[in-house]
Coordinates of C-alpha atoms and ligand atoms in Angstrom, one line a residue:
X801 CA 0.0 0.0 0.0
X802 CA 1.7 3.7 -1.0
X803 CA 2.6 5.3 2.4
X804 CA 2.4 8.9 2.9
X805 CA 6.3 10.3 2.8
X806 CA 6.9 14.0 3.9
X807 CA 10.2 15.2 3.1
X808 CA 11.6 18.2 4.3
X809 CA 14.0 19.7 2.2
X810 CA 12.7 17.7 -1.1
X811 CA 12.8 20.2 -3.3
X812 CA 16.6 19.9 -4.0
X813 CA 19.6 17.5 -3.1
X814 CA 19.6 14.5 -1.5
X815 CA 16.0 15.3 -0.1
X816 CA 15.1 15.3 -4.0
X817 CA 16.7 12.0 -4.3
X818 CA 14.9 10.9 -1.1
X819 CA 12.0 11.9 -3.0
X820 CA 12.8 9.9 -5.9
X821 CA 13.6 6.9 -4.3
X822 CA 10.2 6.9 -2.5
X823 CA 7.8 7.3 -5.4
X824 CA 9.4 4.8 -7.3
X825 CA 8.1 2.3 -4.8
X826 CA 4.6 3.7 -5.0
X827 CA 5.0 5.9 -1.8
X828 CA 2.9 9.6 -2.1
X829 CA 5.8 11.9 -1.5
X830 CA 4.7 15.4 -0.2
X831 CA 7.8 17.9 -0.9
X832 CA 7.9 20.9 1.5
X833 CA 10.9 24.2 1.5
X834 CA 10.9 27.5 1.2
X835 CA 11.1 28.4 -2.4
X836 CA 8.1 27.6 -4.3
X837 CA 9.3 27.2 -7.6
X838 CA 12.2 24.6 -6.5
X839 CA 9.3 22.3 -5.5
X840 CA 7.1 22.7 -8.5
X841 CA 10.3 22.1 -10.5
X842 CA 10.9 19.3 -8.3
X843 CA 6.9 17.9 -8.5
X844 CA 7.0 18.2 -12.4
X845 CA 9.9 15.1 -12.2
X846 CA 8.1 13.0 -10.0
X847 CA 4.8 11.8 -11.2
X848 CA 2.3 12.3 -8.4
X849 CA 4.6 14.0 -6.2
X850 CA 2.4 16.9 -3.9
X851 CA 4.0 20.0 -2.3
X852 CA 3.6 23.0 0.4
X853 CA 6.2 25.6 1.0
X854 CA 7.4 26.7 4.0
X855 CA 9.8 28.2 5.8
X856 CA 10.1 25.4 8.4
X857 CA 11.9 27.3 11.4
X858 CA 8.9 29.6 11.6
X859 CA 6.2 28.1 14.3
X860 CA 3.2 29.1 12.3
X861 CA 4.1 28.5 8.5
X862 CA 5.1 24.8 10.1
X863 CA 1.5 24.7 11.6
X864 CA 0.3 25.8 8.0
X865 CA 2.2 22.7 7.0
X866 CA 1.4 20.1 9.5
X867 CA -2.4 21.3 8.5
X868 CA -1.7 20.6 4.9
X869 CA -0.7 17.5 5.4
X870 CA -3.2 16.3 7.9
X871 CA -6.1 17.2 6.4
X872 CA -5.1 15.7 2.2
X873 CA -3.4 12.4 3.6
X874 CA -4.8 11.9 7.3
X875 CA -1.9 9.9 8.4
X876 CA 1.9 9.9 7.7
X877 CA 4.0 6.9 7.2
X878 CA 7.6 8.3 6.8
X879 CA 8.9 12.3 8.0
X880 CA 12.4 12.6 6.6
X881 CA 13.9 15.6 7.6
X882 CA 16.5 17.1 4.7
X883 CA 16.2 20.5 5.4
X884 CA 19.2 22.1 6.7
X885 CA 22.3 23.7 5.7
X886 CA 25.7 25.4 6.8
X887 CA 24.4 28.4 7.0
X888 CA 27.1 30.7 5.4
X889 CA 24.9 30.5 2.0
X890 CA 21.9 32.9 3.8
X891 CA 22.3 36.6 3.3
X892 CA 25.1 38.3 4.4
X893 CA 24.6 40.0 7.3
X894 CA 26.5 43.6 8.7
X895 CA 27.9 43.0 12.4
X896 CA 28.6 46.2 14.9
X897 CA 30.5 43.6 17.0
X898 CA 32.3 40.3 16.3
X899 CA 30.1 38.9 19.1
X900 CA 26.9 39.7 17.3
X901 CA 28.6 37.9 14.1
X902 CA 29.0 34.9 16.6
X903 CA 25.5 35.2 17.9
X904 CA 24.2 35.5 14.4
X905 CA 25.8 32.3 13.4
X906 CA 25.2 30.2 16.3
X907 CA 21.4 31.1 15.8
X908 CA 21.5 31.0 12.2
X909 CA 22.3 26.9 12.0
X910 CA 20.3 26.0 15.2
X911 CA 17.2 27.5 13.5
X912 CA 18.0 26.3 10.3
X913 CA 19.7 22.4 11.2
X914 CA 18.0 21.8 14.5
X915 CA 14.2 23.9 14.6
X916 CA 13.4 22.6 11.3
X917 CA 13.5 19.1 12.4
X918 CA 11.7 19.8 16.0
X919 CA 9.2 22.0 14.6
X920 CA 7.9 19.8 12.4
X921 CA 8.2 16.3 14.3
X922 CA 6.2 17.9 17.3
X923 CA 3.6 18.9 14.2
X924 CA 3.3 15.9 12.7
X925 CA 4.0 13.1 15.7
X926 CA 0.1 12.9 16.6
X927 CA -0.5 12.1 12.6
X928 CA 2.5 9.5 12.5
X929 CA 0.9 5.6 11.4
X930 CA 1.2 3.2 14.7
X931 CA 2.6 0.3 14.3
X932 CA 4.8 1.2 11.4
X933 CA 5.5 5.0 11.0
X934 CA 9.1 6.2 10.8
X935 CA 11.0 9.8 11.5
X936 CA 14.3 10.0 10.1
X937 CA 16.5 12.8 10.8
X938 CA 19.1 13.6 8.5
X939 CA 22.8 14.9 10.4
X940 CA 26.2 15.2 9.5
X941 CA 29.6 13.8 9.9
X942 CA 30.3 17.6 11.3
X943 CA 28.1 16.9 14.3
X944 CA 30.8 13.9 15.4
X945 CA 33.5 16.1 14.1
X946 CA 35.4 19.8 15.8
X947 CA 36.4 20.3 12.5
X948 CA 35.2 22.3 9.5
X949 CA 31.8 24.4 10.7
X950 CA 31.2 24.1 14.6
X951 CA 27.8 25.6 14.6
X952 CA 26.4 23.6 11.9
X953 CA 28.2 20.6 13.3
X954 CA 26.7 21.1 16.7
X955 CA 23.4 21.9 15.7
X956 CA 23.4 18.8 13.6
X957 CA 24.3 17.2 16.8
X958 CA 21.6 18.5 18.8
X959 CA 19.4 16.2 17.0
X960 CA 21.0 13.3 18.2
X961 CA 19.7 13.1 21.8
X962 CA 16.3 14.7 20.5
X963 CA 16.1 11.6 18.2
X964 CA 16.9 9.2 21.2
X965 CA 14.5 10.9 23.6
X966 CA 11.7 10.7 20.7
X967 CA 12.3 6.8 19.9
X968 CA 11.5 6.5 24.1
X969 CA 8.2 8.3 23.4
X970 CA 6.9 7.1 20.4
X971 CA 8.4 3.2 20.8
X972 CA 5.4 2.3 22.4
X973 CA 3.3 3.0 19.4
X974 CA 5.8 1.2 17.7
X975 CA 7.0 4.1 16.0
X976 CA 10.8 4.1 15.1
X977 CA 13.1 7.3 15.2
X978 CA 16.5 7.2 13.3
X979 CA 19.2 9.4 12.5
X980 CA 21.6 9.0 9.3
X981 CA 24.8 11.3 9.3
X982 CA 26.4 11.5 5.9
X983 CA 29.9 12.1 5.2
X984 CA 30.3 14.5 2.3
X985 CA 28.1 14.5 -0.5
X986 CA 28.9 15.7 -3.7
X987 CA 26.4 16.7 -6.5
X988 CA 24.0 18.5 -4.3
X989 CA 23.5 22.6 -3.6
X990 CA 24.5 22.5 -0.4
X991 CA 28.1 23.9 -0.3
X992 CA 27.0 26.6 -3.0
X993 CA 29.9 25.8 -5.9
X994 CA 31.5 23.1 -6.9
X995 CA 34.4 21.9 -4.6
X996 CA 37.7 22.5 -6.0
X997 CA 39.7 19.1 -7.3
X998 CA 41.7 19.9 -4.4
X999 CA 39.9 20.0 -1.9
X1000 CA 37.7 17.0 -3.6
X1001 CA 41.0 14.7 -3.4
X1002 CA 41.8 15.1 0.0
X1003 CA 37.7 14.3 0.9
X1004 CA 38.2 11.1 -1.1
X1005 CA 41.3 10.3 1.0
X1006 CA 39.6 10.0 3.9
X1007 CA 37.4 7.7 2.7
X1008 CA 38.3 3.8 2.7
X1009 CA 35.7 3.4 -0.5
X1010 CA 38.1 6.2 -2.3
X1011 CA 35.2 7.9 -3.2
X1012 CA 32.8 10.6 -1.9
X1013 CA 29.6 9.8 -1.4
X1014 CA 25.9 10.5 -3.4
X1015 CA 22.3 11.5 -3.0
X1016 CA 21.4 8.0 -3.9
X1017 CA 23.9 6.7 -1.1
X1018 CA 21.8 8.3 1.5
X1019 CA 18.4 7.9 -0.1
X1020 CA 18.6 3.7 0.1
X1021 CA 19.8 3.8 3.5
X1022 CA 16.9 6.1 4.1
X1023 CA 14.4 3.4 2.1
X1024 CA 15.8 0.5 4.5
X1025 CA 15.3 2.5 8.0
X1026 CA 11.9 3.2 6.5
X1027 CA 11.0 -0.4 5.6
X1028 CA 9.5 -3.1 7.7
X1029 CA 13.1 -4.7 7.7
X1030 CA 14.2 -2.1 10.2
X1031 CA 11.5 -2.0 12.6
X1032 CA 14.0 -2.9 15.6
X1033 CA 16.8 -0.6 14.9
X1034 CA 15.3 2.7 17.1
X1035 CA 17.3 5.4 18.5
X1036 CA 20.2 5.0 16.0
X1037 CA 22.6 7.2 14.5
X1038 CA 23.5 5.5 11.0
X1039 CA 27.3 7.0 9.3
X1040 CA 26.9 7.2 5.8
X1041 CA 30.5 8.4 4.7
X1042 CA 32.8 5.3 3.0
X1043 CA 34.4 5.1 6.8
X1044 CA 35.8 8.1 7.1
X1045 CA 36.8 8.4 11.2
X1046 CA 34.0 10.9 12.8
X1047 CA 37.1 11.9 15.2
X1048 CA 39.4 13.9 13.5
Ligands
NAP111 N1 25.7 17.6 0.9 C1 26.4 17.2 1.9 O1 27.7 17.0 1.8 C2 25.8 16.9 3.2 C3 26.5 16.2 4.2 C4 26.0 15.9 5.4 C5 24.7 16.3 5.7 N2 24.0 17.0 4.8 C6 22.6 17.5 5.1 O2 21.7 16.9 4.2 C7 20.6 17.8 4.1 C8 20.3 18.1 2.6 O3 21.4 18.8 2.1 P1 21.8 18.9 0.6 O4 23.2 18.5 0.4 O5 20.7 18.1 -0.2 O6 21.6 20.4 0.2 P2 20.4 21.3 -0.3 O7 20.0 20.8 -1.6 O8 20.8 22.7 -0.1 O9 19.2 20.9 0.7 C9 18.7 21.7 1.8 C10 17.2 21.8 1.6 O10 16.7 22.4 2.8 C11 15.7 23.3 2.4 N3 15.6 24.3 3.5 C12 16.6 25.0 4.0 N4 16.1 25.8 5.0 C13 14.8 25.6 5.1 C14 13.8 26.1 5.9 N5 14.0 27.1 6.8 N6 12.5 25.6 5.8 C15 12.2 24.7 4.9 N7 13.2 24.1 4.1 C16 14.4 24.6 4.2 C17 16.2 23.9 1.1 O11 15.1 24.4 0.3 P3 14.8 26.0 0.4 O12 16.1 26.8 0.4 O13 13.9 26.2 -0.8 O14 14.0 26.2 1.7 C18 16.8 22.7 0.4 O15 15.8 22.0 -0.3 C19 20.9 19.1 4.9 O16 20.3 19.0 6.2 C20 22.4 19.0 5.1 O17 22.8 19.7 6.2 C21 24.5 17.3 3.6

């Protein structure tokens, strides 16, 4: 039977791919994100596919969402949370003192990495299937990592405990909570340009596959949490980066 799938972030990326994946088994996918037209561009390549923008860290466009939702589908199978990002991308902003610059940023990647995931799981838990109905978070290597972006990395990592705490609450309605962290994943929109062949080589390095990873590598592990296969993993934080060591 097609199972409702909500996917933050679906518009673009690996939440696209997520997207992809899902409707090619037969699943309703409902695409949600902030720009309009990346989601109609996105619905036009997925037969079937439904959408509703918005901007997920704000309390009432989420309740505009969760409404949505609720009232075309009635229940939802799967939440995957892909929306997110490093922050540095939004508008420039002008800072009077290196603190506020600091303040700004910290703010900037809990609101976008961390609210956007906890706004809408609160939304949406009371519509979530018993017995078979999955939330899967989507993190980072960063959040393992001190390396690279701290505020991204440890808003991405706020979600870890959250994740935990939520597979407590909803494991008696036999609801499973899950948490994949991907390594770096090329052919997406997330870091802005390209990487250089540089800074591409030494990625790949660190991997012991010798290659970075993909949408697609993120999207089947996805598909398996999501399956009936997985209904005792719970409370799981699943590394998705070729074994790169999450401690350097
Ligand atoms: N690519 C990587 O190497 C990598 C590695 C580890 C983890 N991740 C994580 O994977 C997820 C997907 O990233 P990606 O690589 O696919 O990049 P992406 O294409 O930029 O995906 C981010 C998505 O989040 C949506 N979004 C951002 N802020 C939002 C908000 N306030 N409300 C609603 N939607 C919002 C964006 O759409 P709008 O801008 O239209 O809202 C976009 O569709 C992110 O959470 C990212 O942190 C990526």
């Amino acid at each position: 039977m097609a199972r409702t799938v909500v996917i933050s972030g679906g518009g673009t990326g690996i939440g696209f791919a997520v997207a992809e994946t899902f409707a090619s088994e037969g699943d309703q996918v409902v695409l949600l994100g902030r720009r309009q037209s990346k989601l109609a561009e996105a619905a036009e390549k997925i037969l079937g596919a439904a959408y509703f923008s918005a901007d997920l860290t704000d309390p009432y466009a989420t309740r505009a969402a969760v409404d949505f939702i609720s009232q075309q589908y009635g229940a939802v199978d799967v939440i995957v949370h892909s929306a997110g990002g490093n922050g540095v991308l939004e508008t420039p902003v002008e800072h009077a003192d290196p603190l506020e610059a600091i303040a700004h940023d910290w703010s900037l990647n809990f609101r976008l990495n961390t609210l956007t995931a906890v706004l809408l799981t609160e939304g949406l838990k009371e519509h979530l299937v018993d017995g078979a109905g999955r939330v899967l978070f989507i993190t980072s290597i960063a959040a393992f990592r001190g390396s690279g972006r701290v505020p991204y990395g440890a808003a991405k990592a706020a979600l870890h405990p959250y994740a935990v705490r939520l597979a407590q609450e909803l494991g008696p309605r036999r609801i499973t909570v899950n948490a994949v962290a991907p390594g770096l994943i090329d052919e997406t929109p997330f870091f802005g340009q390209p990487m250089t062949e540089e800074r591409l080589k030494l990625r790949v390095e660190e991997t012991a596959t010798g290659r970075v990873g993909v949408p697609s590598d993120v999207a089947k592990t996805l598909r398996f949490l999501a399956s009936e296969d997985a209904s005792h993993i719970t409370a799981q934080v699943i590394q998705v980066n070729g074994g790169v060591a999450s401690s350097r």
